[in-house]
N, CA, C, O and CB atoms as a CASP TS submission, in Angstrom:
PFRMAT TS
TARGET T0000
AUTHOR 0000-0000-0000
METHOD Language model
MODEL 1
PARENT N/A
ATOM      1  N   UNK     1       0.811  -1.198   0.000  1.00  0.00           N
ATOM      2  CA  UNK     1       0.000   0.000   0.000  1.00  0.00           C
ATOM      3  C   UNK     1       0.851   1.258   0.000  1.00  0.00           C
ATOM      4  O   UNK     1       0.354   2.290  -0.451  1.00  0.00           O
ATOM      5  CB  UNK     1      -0.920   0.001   1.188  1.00  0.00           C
ATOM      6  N   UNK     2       2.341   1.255   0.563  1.00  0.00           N
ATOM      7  CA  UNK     2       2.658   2.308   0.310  1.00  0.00           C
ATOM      8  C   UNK     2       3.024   2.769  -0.988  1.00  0.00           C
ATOM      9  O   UNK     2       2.971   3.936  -1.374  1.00  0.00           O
ATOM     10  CB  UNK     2       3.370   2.472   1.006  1.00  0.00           C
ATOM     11  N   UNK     3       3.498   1.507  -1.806  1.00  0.00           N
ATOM     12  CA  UNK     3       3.626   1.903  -3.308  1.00  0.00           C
ATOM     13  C   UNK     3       2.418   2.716  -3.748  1.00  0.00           C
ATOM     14  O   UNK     3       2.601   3.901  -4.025  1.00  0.00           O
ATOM     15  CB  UNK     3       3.742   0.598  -4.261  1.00  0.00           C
ATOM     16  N   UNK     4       1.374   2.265  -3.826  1.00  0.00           N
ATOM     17  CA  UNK     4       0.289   3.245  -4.516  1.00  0.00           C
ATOM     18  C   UNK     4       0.237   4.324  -3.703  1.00  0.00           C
ATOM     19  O   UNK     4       0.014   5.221  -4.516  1.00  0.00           O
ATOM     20  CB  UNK     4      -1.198   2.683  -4.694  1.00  0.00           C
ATOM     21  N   UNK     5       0.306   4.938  -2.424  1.00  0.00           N
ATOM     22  CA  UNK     5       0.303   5.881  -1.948  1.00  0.00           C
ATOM     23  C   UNK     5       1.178   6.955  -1.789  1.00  0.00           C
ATOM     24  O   UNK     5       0.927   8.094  -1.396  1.00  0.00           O
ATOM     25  CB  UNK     5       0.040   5.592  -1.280  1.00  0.00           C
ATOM     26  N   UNK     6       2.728   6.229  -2.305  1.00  0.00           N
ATOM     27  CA  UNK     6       3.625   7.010  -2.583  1.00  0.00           C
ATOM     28  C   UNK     6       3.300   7.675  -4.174  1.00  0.00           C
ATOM     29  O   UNK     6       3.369   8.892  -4.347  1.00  0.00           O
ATOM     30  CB  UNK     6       4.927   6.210  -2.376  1.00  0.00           C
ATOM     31  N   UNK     7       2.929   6.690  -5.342  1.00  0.00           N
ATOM     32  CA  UNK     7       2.442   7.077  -6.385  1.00  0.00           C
ATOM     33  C   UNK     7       1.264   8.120  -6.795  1.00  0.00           C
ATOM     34  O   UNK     7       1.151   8.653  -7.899  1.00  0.00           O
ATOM     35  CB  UNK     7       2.261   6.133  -6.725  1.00  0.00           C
ATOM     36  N   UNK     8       0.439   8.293  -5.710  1.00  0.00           N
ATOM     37  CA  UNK     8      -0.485   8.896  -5.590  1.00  0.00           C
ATOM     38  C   UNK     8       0.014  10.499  -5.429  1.00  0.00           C
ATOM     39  O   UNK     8      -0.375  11.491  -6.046  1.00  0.00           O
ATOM     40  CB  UNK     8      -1.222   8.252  -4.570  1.00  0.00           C
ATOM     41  N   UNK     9       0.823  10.395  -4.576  1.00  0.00           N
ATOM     42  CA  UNK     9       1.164  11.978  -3.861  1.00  0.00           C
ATOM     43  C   UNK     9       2.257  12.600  -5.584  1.00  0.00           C
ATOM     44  O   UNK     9       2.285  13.745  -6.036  1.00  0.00           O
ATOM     45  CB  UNK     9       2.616  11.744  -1.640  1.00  0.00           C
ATOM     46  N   UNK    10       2.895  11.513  -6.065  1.00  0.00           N
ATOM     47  CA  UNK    10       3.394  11.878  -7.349  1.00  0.00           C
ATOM     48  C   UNK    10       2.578  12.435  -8.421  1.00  0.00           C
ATOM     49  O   UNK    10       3.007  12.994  -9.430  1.00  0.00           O
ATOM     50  CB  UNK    10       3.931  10.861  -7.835  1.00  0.00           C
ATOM     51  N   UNK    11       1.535  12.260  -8.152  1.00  0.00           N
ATOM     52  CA  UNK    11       0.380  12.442  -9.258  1.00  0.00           C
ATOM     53  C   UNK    11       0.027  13.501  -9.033  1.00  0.00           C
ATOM     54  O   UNK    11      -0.119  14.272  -9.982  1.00  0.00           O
ATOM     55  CB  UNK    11      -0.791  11.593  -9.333  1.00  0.00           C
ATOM     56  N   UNK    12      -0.350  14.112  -7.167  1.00  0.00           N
ATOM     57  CA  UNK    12      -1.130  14.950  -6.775  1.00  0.00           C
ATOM     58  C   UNK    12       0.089  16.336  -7.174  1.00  0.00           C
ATOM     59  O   UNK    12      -0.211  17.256  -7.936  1.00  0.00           O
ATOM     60  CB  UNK    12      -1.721  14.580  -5.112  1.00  0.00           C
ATOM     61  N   UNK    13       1.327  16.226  -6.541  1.00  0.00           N
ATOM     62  CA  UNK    13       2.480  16.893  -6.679  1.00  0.00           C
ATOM     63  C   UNK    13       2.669  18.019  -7.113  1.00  0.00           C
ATOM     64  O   UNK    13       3.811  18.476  -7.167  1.00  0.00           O
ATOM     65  CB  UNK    13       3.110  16.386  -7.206  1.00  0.00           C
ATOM     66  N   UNK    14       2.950  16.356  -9.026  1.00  0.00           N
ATOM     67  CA  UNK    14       3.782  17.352 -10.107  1.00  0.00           C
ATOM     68  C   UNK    14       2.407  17.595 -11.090  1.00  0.00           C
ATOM     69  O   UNK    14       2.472  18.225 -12.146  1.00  0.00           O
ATOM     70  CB  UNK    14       5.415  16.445 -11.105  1.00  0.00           C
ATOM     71  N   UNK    15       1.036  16.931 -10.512  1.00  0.00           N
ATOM     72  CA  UNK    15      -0.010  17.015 -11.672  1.00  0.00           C
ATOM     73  C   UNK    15       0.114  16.518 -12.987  1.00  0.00           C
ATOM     74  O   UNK    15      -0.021  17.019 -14.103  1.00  0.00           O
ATOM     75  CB  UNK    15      -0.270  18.217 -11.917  1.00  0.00           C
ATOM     76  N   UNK    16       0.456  15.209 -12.488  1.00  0.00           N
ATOM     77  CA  UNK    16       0.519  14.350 -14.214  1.00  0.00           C
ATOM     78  C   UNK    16      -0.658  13.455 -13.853  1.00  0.00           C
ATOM     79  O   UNK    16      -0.394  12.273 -13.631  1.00  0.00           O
ATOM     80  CB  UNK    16       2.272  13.176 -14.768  1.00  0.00           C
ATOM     81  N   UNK    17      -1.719  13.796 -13.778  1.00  0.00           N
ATOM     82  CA  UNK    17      -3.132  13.057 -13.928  1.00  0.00           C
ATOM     83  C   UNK    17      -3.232  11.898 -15.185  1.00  0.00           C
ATOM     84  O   UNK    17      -3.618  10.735 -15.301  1.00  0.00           O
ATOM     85  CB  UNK    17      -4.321  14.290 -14.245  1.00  0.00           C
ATOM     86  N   UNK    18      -2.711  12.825 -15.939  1.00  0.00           N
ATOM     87  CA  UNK    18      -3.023  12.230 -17.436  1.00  0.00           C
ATOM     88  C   UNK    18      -2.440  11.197 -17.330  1.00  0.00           C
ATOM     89  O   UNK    18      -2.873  10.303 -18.057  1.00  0.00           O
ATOM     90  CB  UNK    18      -2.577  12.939 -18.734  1.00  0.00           C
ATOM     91  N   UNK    19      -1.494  10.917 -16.612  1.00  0.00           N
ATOM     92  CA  UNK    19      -0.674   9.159 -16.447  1.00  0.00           C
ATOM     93  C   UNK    19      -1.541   8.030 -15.901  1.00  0.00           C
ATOM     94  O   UNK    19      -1.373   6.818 -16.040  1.00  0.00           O
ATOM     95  CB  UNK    19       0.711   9.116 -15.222  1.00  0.00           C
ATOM     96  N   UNK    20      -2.589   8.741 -15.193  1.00  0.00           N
ATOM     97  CA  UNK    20      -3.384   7.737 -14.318  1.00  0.00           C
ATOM     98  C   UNK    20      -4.154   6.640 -15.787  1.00  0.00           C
ATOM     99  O   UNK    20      -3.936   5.433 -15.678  1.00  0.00           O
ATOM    100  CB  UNK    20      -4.838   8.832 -13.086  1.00  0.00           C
ATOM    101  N   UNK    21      -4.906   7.065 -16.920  1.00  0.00           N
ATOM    102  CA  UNK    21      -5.810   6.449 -17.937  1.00  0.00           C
ATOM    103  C   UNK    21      -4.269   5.489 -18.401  1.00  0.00           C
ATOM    104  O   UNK    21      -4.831   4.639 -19.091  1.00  0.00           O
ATOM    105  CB  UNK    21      -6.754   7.776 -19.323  1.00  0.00           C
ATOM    106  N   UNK    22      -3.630   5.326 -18.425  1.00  0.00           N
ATOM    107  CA  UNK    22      -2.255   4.256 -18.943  1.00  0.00           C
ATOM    108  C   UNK    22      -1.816   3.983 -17.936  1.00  0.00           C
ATOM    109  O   UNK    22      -0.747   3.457 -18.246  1.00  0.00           O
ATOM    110  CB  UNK    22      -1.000   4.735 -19.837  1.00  0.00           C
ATOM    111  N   UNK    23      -1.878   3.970 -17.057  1.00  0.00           N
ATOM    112  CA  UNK    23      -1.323   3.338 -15.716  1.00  0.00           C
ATOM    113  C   UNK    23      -2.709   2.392 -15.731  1.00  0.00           C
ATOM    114  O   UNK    23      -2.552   1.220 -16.074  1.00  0.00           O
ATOM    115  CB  UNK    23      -1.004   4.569 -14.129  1.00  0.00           C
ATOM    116  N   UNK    24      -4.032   2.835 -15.381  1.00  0.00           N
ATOM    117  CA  UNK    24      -4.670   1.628 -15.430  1.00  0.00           C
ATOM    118  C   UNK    24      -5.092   0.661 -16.898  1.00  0.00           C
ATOM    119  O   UNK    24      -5.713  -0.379 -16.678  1.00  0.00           O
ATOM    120  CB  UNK    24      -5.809   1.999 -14.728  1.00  0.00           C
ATOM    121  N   UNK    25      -4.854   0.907 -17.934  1.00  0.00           N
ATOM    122  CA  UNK    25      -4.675   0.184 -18.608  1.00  0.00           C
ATOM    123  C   UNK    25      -4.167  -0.771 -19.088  1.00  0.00           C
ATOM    124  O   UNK    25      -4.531  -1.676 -19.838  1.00  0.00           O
ATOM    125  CB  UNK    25      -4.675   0.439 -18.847  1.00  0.00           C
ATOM    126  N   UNK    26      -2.548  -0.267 -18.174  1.00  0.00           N
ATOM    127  CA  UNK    26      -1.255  -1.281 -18.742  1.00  0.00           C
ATOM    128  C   UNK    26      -1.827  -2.408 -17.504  1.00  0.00           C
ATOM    129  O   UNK    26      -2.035  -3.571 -17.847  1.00  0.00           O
ATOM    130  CB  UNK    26       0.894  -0.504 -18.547  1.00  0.00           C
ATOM    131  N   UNK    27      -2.073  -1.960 -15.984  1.00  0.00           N
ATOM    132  CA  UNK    27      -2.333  -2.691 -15.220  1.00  0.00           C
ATOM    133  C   UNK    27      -3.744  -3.823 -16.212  1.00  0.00           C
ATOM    134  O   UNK    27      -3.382  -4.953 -16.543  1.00  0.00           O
ATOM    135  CB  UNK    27      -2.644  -1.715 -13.820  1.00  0.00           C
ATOM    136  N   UNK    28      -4.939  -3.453 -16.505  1.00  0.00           N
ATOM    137  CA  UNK    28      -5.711  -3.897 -16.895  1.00  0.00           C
ATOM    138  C   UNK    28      -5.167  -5.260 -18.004  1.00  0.00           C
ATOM    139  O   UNK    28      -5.639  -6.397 -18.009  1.00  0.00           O
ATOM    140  CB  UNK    28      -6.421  -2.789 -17.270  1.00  0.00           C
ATOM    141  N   UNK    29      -4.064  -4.736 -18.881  1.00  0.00           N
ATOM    142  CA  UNK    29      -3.844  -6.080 -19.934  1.00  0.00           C
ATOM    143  C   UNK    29      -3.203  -6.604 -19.407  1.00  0.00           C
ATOM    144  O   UNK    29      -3.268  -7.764 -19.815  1.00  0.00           O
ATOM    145  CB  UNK    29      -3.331  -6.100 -21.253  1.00  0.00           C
ATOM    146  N   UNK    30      -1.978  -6.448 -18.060  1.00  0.00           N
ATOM    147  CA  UNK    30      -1.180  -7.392 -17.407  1.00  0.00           C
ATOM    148  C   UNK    30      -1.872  -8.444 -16.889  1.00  0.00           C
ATOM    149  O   UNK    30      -1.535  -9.620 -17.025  1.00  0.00           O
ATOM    150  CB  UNK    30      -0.468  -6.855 -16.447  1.00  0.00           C
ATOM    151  N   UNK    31      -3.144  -7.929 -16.105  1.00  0.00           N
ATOM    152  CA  UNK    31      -3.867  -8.769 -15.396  1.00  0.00           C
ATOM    153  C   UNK    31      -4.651 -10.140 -16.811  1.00  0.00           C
ATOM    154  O   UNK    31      -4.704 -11.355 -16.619  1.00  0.00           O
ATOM    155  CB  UNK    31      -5.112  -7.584 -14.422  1.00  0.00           C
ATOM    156  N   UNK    32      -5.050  -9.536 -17.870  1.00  0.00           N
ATOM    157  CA  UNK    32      -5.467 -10.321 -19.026  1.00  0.00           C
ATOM    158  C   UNK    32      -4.726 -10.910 -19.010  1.00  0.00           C
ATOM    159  O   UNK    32      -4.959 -12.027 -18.548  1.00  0.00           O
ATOM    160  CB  UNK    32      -5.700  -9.953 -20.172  1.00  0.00           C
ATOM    161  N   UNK    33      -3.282 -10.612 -19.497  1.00  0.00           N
ATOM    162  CA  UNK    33      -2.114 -11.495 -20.038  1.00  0.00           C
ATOM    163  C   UNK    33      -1.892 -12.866 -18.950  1.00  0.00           C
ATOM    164  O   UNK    33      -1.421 -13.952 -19.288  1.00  0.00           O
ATOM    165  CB  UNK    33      -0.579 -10.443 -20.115  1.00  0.00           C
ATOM    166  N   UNK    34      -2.409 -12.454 -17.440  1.00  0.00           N
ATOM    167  CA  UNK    34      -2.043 -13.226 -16.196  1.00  0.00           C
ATOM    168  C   UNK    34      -3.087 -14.247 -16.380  1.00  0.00           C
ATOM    169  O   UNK    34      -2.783 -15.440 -16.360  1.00  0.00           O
ATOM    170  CB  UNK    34      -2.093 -12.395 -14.703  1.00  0.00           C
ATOM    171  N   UNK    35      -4.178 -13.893 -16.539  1.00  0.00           N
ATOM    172  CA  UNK    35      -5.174 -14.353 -16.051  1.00  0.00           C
ATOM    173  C   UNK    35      -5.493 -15.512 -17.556  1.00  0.00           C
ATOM    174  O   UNK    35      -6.389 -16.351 -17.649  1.00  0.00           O
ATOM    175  CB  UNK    35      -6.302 -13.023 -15.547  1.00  0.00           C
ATOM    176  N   UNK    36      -4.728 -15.269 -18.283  1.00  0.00           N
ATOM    177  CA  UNK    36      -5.624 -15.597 -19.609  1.00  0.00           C
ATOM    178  C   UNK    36      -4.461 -17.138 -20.499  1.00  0.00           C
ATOM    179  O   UNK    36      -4.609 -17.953 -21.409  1.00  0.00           O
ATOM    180  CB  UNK    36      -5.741 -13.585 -20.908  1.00  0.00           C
ATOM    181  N   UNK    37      -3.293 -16.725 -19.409  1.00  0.00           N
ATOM    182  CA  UNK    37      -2.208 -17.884 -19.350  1.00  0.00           C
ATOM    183  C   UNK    37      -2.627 -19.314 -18.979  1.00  0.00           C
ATOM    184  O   UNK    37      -2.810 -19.614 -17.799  1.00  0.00           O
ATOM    185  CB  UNK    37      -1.163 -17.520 -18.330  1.00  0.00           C
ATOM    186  N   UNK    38      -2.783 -20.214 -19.994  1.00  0.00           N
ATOM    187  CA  UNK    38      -2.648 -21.403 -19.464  1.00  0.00           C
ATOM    188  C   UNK    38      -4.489 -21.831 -19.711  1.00  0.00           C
ATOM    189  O   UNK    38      -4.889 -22.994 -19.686  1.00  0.00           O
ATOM    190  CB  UNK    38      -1.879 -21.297 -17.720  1.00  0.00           C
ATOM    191  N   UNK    39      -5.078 -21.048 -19.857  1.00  0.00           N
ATOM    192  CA  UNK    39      -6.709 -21.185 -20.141  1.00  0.00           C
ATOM    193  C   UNK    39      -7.333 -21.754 -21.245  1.00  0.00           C
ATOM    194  O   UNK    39      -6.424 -22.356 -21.816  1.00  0.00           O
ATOM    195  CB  UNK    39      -7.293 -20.007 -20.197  1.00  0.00           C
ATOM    196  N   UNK    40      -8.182 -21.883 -21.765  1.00  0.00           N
ATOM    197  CA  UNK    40      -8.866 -22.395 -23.070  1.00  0.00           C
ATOM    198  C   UNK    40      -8.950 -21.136 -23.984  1.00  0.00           C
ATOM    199  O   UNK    40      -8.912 -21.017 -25.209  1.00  0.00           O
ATOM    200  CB  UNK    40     -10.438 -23.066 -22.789  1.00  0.00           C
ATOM    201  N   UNK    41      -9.100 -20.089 -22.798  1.00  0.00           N
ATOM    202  CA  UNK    41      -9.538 -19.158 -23.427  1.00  0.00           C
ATOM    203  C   UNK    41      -8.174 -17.778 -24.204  1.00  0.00           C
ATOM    204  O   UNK    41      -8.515 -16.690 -24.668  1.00  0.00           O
ATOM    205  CB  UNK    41     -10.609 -18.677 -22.272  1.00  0.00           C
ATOM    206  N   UNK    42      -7.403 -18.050 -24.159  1.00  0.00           N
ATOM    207  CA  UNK    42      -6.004 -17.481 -24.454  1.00  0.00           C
ATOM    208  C   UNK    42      -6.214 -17.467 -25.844  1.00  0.00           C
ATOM    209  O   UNK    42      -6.599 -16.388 -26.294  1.00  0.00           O
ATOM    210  CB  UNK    42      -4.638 -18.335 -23.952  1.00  0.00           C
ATOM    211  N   UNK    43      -6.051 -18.440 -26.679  1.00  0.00           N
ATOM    212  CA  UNK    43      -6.365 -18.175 -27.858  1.00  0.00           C
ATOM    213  C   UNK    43      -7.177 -17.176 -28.573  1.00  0.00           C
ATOM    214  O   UNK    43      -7.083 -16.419 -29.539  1.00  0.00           O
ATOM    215  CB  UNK    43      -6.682 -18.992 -28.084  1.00  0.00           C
ATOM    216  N   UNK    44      -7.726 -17.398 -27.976  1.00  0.00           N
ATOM    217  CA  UNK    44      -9.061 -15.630 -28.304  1.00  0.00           C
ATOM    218  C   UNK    44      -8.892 -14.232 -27.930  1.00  0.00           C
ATOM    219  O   UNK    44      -9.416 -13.201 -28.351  1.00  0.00           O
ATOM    220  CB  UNK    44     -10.564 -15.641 -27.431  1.00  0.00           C
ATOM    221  N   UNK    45      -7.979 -14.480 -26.981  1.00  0.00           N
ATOM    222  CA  UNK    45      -7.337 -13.084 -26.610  1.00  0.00           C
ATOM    223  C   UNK    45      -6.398 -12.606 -27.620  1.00  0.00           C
ATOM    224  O   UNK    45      -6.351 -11.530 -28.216  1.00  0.00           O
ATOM    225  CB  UNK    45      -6.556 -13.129 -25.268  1.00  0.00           C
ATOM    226  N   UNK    46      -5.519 -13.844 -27.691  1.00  0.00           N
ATOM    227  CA  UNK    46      -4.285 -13.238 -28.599  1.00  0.00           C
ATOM    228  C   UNK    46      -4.610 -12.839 -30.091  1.00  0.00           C
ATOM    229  O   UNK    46      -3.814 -12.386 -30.914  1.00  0.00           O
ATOM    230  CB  UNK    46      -3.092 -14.355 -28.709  1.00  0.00           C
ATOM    231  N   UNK    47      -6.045 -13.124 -30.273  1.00  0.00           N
ATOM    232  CA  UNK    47      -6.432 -13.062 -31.592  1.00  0.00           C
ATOM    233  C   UNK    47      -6.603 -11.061 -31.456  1.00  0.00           C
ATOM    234  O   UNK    47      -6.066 -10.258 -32.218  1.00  0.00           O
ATOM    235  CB  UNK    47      -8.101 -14.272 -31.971  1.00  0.00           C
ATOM    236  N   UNK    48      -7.417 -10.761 -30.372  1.00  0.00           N
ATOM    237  CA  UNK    48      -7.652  -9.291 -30.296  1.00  0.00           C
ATOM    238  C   UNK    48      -6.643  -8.491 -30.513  1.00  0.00           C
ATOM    239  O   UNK    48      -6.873  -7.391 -31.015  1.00  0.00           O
ATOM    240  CB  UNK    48      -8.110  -8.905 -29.160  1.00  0.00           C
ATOM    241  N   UNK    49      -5.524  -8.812 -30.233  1.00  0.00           N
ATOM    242  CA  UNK    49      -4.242  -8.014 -30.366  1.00  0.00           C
ATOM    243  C   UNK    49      -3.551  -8.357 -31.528  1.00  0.00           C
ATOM    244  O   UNK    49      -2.484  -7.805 -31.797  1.00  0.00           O
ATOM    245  CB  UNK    49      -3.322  -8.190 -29.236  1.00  0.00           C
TER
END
């Protein structure tokens, strides 16, 4: 928790908001890429990209 809370005060700071919409995104396909390893369903992902 302190990672995101140290990240947070970076945001509030220097006012790079705009990092937050790609910060959760990249988080969002990591979690795909995690989640989607080893599944039936992987194949169909990798097709989207």
């Amino acid at each position: 928790m302190a990672f995101l809370t140290e990240l947070w005060m970076f945001f509030r700071v220097r006012k790079k908001y705009w990092l937050l919409p790609i910060l959760v995104m990249m988080v969002i396909f990591g979690g795909l890429v995690v989640l989607s390893q080893g599944s039936a369903v992987a194949p169909f992902i990798y097709t989207i990209f």
